Short mmCIF file of C-alpha atoms in Angstrom, two decimals:
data_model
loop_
_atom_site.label_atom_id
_atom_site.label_comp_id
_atom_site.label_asym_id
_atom_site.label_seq_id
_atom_site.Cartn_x
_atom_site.Cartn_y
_atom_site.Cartn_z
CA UNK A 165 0.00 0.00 0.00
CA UNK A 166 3.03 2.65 0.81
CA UNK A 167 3.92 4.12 -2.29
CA UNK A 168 7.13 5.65 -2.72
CA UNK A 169 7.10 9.43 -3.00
CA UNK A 170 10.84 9.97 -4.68
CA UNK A 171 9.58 10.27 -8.71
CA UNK A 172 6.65 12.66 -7.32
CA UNK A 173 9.28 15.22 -5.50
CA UNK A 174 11.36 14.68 -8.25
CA UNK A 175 9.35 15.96 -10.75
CA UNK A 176 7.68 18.72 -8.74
CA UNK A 177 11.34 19.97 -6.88
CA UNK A 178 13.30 21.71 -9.38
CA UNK A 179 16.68 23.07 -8.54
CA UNK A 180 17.13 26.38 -10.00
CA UNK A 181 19.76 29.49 -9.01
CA UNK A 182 17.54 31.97 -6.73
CA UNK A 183 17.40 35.52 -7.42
CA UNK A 184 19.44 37.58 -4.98
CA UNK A 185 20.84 34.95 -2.77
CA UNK A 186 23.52 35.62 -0.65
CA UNK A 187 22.21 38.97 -0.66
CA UNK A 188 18.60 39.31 1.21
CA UNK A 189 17.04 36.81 3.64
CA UNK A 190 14.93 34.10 2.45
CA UNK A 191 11.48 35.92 3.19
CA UNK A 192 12.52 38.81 1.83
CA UNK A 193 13.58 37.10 -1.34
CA UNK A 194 10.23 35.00 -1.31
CA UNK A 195 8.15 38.38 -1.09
CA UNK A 196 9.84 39.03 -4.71
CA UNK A 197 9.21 35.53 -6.19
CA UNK A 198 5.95 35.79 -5.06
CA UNK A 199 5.62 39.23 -7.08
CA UNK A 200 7.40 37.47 -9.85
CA UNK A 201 10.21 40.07 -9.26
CA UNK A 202 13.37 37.95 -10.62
CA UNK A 203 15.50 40.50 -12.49
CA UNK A 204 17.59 43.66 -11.19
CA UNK A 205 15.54 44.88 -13.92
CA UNK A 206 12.24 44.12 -12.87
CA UNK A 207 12.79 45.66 -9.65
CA UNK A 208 13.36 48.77 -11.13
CA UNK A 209 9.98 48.97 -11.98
CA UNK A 210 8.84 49.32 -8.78
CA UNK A 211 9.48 52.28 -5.64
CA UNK A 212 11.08 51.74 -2.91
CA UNK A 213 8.10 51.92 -0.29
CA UNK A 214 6.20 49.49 -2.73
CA UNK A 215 8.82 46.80 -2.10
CA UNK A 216 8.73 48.05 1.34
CA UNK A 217 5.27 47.16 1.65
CA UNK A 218 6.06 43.47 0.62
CA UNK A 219 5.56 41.13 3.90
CA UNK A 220 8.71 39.66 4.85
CA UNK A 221 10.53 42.87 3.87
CA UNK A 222 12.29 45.43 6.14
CA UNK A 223 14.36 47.85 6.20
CA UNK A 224 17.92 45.51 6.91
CA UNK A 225 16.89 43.98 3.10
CA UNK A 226 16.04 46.68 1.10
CA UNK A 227 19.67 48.64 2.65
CA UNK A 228 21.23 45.38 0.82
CA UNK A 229 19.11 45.19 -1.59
CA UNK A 230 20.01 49.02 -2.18
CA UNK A 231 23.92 48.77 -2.34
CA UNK A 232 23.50 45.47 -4.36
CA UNK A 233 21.16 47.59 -6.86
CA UNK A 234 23.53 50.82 -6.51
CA UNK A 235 26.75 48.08 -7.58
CA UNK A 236 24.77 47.17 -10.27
CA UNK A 237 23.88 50.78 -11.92
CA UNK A 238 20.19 49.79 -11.25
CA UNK A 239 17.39 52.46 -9.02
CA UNK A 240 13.82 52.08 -8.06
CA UNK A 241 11.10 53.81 -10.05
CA UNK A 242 10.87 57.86 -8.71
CA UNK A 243 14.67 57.89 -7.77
#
């Protein structure tokens, strides 16, 4: 009756490189996917308080998130 579960996770698990790790937290980086947010470029589509208003973001990410954008030559909308 037990069934193993191994080709299910398999096929439903892909590995794939995350968007800003190493750089924000985890929630803060899942508040983005979840916004499909998964380009520098993106991102610059929005303003700073609307990523602000993302749950699981605060201001400890987006001061990362703003010297990783500021290395990168990339600003929020209105700046």
């Amino acid at each position: 009756m037990a069934k193993c579960l191994n080709s299910i996770c398999a096929v439903s698990h892909v590995e794939r490189r995350d968007f800003l790790q190493g750089i924000i937290a985890m929630p803060a980086r899942r508040a983005l996917e979840k916004e499909k947010i998964n380009s520098l470029e993106k991102l610059s589509d929005y303003s700073e308080e609307e990523i602000l208003k993302l749950h699981g973001f605060g201001k400890n990410a987006m001061l990362k998130l703003k010297n990783h954008m500021k290395e990168n030559h990339v600003s929020f909308k209105n700046n």
